[in-house]
């Protein structure tokens, strides 16, 4: 078990290192592309969109490296465990397999809802970052005209809309974790 733990730790470290390199490379590519955009092309992409590319999409690349081993290890582990279970309890194995599929189909709508909420949160974040960017570009005019409070209210309103989606996503994530942890009872 010590060698298994050391092997898993080493594999995790390598995946983490490769994921961080990929995330840094994606951020660098996006940054270089943004710096080369012409003024007319910059009109096409908002600052929020670019921030989403650098923050969210590069984070997805990082997380994919963390779970890439599951693509081959999970099916292999499932086949081995079902084979061993069948050798022990024979036909009762099929009930376990049915329960596994039931849990999978219970989790599917939760995962789809989580994805939808994340997309809505990113759209709200895009609006908020765009307002903040416009505010920072026109800060001199805002100060001279005394528009601080209306601008802050606009930013707060955008953030409140975003927080609704953050809260809903946290609730759905808690439901997902409860279903995964409770699936052993099924």
mmCIF file of C-alpha atoms in Angstrom:
data_model
loop_
_atom_site.group_PDB
_atom_site.id
_atom_site.type_symbol
_atom_site.label_atom_id
_atom_site.label_comp_id
_atom_site.label_asym_id
_atom_site.label_seq_id
_atom_site.Cartn_x
_atom_site.Cartn_y
_atom_site.Cartn_z
ATOM 1 C CA UNK A 1 0.000 0.000 0.000
ATOM 2 C CA UNK A 2 2.977 2.319 0.538
ATOM 3 C CA UNK A 3 4.126 1.823 -3.055
ATOM 4 C CA UNK A 4 0.580 2.341 -4.334
ATOM 5 C CA UNK A 5 0.276 5.566 -2.342
ATOM 6 C CA UNK A 6 3.657 6.758 -3.599
ATOM 7 C CA UNK A 7 2.727 5.882 -7.179
ATOM 8 C CA UNK A 8 -0.598 7.701 -6.956
ATOM 9 C CA UNK A 9 1.091 10.700 -5.367
ATOM 10 C CA UNK A 10 3.714 10.776 -8.118
ATOM 11 C CA UNK A 11 1.084 10.472 -10.863
ATOM 12 C CA UNK A 12 -0.976 13.231 -9.230
ATOM 13 C CA UNK A 13 2.106 15.471 -9.053
ATOM 14 C CA UNK A 14 2.930 14.874 -12.739
ATOM 15 C CA UNK A 15 -0.675 15.561 -13.791
ATOM 16 C CA UNK A 16 -0.746 18.709 -11.634
ATOM 17 C CA UNK A 17 2.531 19.944 -13.150
ATOM 18 C CA UNK A 18 1.400 19.258 -16.716
ATOM 19 C CA UNK A 19 -1.953 20.934 -16.023
ATOM 20 C CA UNK A 20 -0.300 24.060 -14.635
ATOM 21 C CA UNK A 21 2.013 24.265 -17.649
ATOM 22 C CA UNK A 22 -1.008 23.938 -19.963
ATOM 23 C CA UNK A 23 -2.914 26.620 -18.039
ATOM 24 C CA UNK A 24 0.036 29.013 -18.210
ATOM 25 C CA UNK A 25 0.458 28.305 -21.934
ATOM 26 C CA UNK A 26 -3.242 29.000 -22.609
ATOM 27 C CA UNK A 27 -3.082 32.249 -20.637
ATOM 28 C CA UNK A 28 0.045 33.275 -22.538
ATOM 29 C CA UNK A 29 -1.549 32.505 -25.910
ATOM 30 C CA UNK A 30 -4.676 34.497 -25.070
ATOM 31 C CA UNK A 31 -2.573 37.400 -23.770
ATOM 32 C CA UNK A 32 -0.403 37.454 -26.910
ATOM 33 C CA UNK A 33 -3.481 37.336 -29.132
ATOM 34 C CA UNK A 34 -5.144 40.190 -27.239
ATOM 35 C CA UNK A 35 -2.013 42.326 -27.528
ATOM 36 C CA UNK A 36 -1.993 41.828 -31.322
ATOM 37 C CA UNK A 37 -5.660 42.683 -31.859
ATOM 38 C CA UNK A 38 -6.370 45.754 -33.941
ATOM 39 C CA UNK A 39 -8.647 48.444 -32.465
ATOM 40 C CA UNK A 40 -11.526 47.270 -34.664
ATOM 41 C CA UNK A 41 -11.029 43.674 -33.506
ATOM 42 C CA UNK A 42 -10.978 44.819 -29.861
ATOM 43 C CA UNK A 43 -14.465 46.212 -30.370
ATOM 44 C CA UNK A 44 -15.585 42.678 -31.232
ATOM 45 C CA UNK A 45 -14.370 41.070 -27.958
ATOM 46 C CA UNK A 46 -15.317 42.508 -24.594
ATOM 47 C CA UNK A 47 -12.919 42.534 -21.663
ATOM 48 C CA UNK A 48 -15.207 40.137 -19.815
ATOM 49 C CA UNK A 49 -14.965 37.649 -22.658
ATOM 50 C CA UNK A 50 -11.184 37.822 -22.588
ATOM 51 C CA UNK A 51 -11.116 37.451 -18.798
ATOM 52 C CA UNK A 52 -13.377 34.403 -19.133
ATOM 53 C CA UNK A 53 -10.957 32.896 -21.642
ATOM 54 C CA UNK A 54 -8.005 33.447 -19.347
ATOM 55 C CA UNK A 55 -9.698 32.453 -16.103
ATOM 56 C CA UNK A 56 -12.346 29.867 -16.833
ATOM 57 C CA UNK A 57 -11.276 28.146 -20.022
ATOM 58 C CA UNK A 58 -7.650 27.793 -18.969
ATOM 59 C CA UNK A 59 -8.868 26.406 -15.624
ATOM 60 C CA UNK A 60 -10.887 23.794 -17.523
ATOM 61 C CA UNK A 61 -7.726 22.761 -19.363
ATOM 62 C CA UNK A 62 -5.974 22.405 -15.995
ATOM 63 C CA UNK A 63 -8.798 20.302 -14.545
ATOM 64 C CA UNK A 64 -8.867 18.060 -17.601
ATOM 65 C CA UNK A 65 -5.258 17.105 -16.925
ATOM 66 C CA UNK A 66 -6.226 16.193 -13.369
ATOM 67 C CA UNK A 67 -8.872 13.736 -14.545
ATOM 68 C CA UNK A 68 -7.305 12.345 -17.725
ATOM 69 C CA UNK A 69 -6.217 9.157 -15.932
ATOM 70 C CA UNK A 70 -9.851 8.369 -15.198
ATOM 71 C CA UNK A 71 -10.433 7.799 -18.921
ATOM 72 C CA UNK A 72 -8.554 4.501 -18.789
ATOM 73 C CA UNK A 73 -8.506 3.732 -15.057
ATOM 74 C CA UNK A 74 -12.245 3.954 -14.377
ATOM 75 C CA UNK A 75 -13.383 1.422 -17.021
ATOM 76 C CA UNK A 76 -10.528 -0.900 -16.114
ATOM 77 C CA UNK A 77 -11.345 -0.668 -12.407
ATOM 78 C CA UNK A 78 -15.035 -1.245 -13.131
ATOM 79 C CA UNK A 79 -14.329 -4.355 -15.196
ATOM 80 C CA UNK A 80 -11.956 -5.783 -12.592
ATOM 81 C CA UNK A 81 -14.298 -5.074 -9.680
ATOM 82 C CA UNK A 82 -17.329 -6.523 -11.514
ATOM 83 C CA UNK A 83 -15.332 -9.632 -12.402
ATOM 84 C CA UNK A 84 -14.215 -10.122 -8.802
ATOM 85 C CA UNK A 85 -17.733 -9.429 -7.564
ATOM 86 C CA UNK A 86 -19.209 -11.934 -10.020
ATOM 87 C CA UNK A 87 -16.758 -14.586 -8.819
ATOM 88 C CA UNK A 88 -17.892 -13.946 -5.237
ATOM 89 C CA UNK A 89 -21.653 -13.407 -5.447
ATOM 90 C CA UNK A 90 -22.537 -14.544 -8.988
ATOM 91 C CA UNK A 91 -25.867 -13.082 -10.208
ATOM 92 C CA UNK A 92 -26.155 -10.462 -7.450
ATOM 93 C CA UNK A 93 -23.523 -8.544 -9.406
ATOM 94 C CA UNK A 94 -26.123 -7.509 -11.957
ATOM 95 C CA UNK A 95 -28.136 -5.679 -9.285
ATOM 96 C CA UNK A 96 -25.038 -3.677 -8.410
ATOM 97 C CA UNK A 97 -24.531 -2.825 -12.065
ATOM 98 C CA UNK A 98 -28.174 -1.735 -12.368
ATOM 99 C CA UNK A 99 -27.757 0.440 -9.256
ATOM 100 C CA UNK A 100 -24.658 1.977 -10.814
ATOM 101 C CA UNK A 101 -26.618 2.944 -13.933
ATOM 102 C CA UNK A 102 -29.498 4.306 -11.816
ATOM 103 C CA UNK A 103 -27.070 6.570 -9.951
ATOM 104 C CA UNK A 104 -25.510 7.657 -13.238
ATOM 105 C CA UNK A 105 -28.872 8.637 -14.685
ATOM 106 C CA UNK A 106 -29.786 10.421 -11.444
ATOM 107 C CA UNK A 107 -26.601 12.488 -11.664
ATOM 108 C CA UNK A 108 -26.978 13.378 -15.338
ATOM 109 C CA UNK A 109 -29.666 16.103 -14.873
ATOM 110 C CA UNK A 110 -27.713 17.539 -11.943
ATOM 111 C CA UNK A 111 -24.558 17.820 -14.058
ATOM 112 C CA UNK A 112 -26.502 19.431 -16.916
ATOM 113 C CA UNK A 113 -28.071 21.925 -14.502
ATOM 114 C CA UNK A 114 -24.650 22.695 -13.063
ATOM 115 C CA UNK A 115 -23.314 23.390 -16.560
ATOM 116 C CA UNK A 116 -26.245 25.681 -17.364
ATOM 117 C CA UNK A 117 -25.769 27.630 -14.121
ATOM 118 C CA UNK A 118 -22.056 28.032 -14.834
ATOM 119 C CA UNK A 119 -22.831 29.438 -18.277
ATOM 120 C CA UNK A 120 -25.311 31.920 -16.774
ATOM 121 C CA UNK A 121 -22.759 32.935 -14.134
ATOM 122 C CA UNK A 122 -20.133 33.557 -16.793
ATOM 123 C CA UNK A 123 -22.543 35.737 -18.776
ATOM 124 C CA UNK A 124 -23.245 37.828 -15.673
ATOM 125 C CA UNK A 125 -19.530 38.021 -14.912
ATOM 126 C CA UNK A 126 -18.915 39.238 -18.465
ATOM 127 C CA UNK A 127 -21.390 42.093 -17.939
ATOM 128 C CA UNK A 128 -19.833 43.027 -14.581
ATOM 129 C CA UNK A 129 -16.274 43.019 -15.916
ATOM 130 C CA UNK A 130 -17.374 45.109 -18.907
ATOM 131 C CA UNK A 131 -18.947 47.717 -16.597
ATOM 132 C CA UNK A 132 -15.836 47.776 -14.411
ATOM 133 C CA UNK A 133 -13.587 48.142 -17.454
ATOM 134 C CA UNK A 134 -15.662 51.037 -18.787
ATOM 135 C CA UNK A 135 -15.590 52.601 -15.331
ATOM 136 C CA UNK A 136 -11.806 52.349 -15.126
ATOM 137 C CA UNK A 137 -11.375 53.838 -18.597
ATOM 138 C CA UNK A 138 -13.601 56.788 -17.779
ATOM 139 C CA UNK A 139 -12.699 57.275 -14.118
ATOM 140 C CA UNK A 140 -11.664 60.917 -14.654
ATOM 141 C CA UNK A 141 -15.043 61.811 -16.184
ATOM 142 C CA UNK A 142 -16.892 59.836 -13.501
ATOM 143 C CA UNK A 143 -15.084 61.735 -10.735
ATOM 144 C CA UNK A 144 -15.572 65.130 -12.374
ATOM 145 C CA UNK A 145 -19.290 64.554 -12.952
ATOM 146 C CA UNK A 146 -19.904 62.937 -9.543
ATOM 147 C CA UNK A 147 -21.230 59.694 -10.998
ATOM 148 C CA UNK A 148 -19.547 57.413 -8.461
ATOM 149 C CA UNK A 149 -22.752 56.268 -6.765
ATOM 150 C CA UNK A 150 -24.715 55.416 -9.942
ATOM 151 C CA UNK A 151 -21.719 53.518 -11.334
ATOM 152 C CA UNK A 152 -21.243 51.648 -8.051
ATOM 153 C CA UNK A 153 -24.955 50.777 -8.023
ATOM 154 C CA UNK A 154 -24.637 49.407 -11.561
ATOM 155 C CA UNK A 155 -21.635 47.295 -10.563
ATOM 156 C CA UNK A 156 -23.392 46.093 -7.397
ATOM 157 C CA UNK A 157 -26.495 45.184 -9.401
ATOM 158 C CA UNK A 158 -24.407 43.179 -11.876
ATOM 159 C CA UNK A 159 -22.590 41.457 -8.997
ATOM 160 C CA UNK A 160 -25.885 40.594 -7.255
ATOM 161 C CA UNK A 161 -27.143 38.939 -10.456
ATOM 162 C CA UNK A 162 -23.892 36.983 -10.653
ATOM 163 C CA UNK A 163 -24.117 35.960 -6.984
ATOM 164 C CA UNK A 164 -27.576 34.463 -7.547
ATOM 165 C CA UNK A 165 -26.030 32.068 -10.057
ATOM 166 C CA UNK A 166 -23.038 31.400 -7.782
ATOM 167 C CA UNK A 167 -25.409 30.485 -4.926
ATOM 168 C CA UNK A 168 -27.570 28.268 -7.145
ATOM 169 C CA UNK A 169 -24.486 26.516 -8.491
ATOM 170 C CA UNK A 170 -23.259 25.887 -4.928
ATOM 171 C CA UNK A 171 -26.625 24.336 -4.028
ATOM 172 C CA UNK A 172 -26.566 22.106 -7.113
ATOM 173 C CA UNK A 173 -22.975 21.115 -6.347
ATOM 174 C CA UNK A 174 -24.017 20.155 -2.800
ATOM 175 C CA UNK A 175 -26.849 18.068 -4.273
ATOM 176 C CA UNK A 176 -24.367 16.393 -6.615
ATOM 177 C CA UNK A 177 -22.004 15.555 -3.747
ATOM 178 C CA UNK A 178 -24.900 14.237 -1.650
ATOM 179 C CA UNK A 179 -26.033 12.003 -4.514
ATOM 180 C CA UNK A 180 -22.511 10.698 -5.119
ATOM 181 C CA UNK A 181 -21.882 9.995 -1.444
ATOM 182 C CA UNK A 182 -25.364 8.538 -0.986
ATOM 183 C CA UNK A 183 -25.077 6.309 -4.000
ATOM 184 C CA UNK A 184 -23.426 3.570 -1.960
ATOM 185 C CA UNK A 185 -26.690 3.184 -0.048
ATOM 186 C CA UNK A 186 -28.488 2.550 -3.337
#
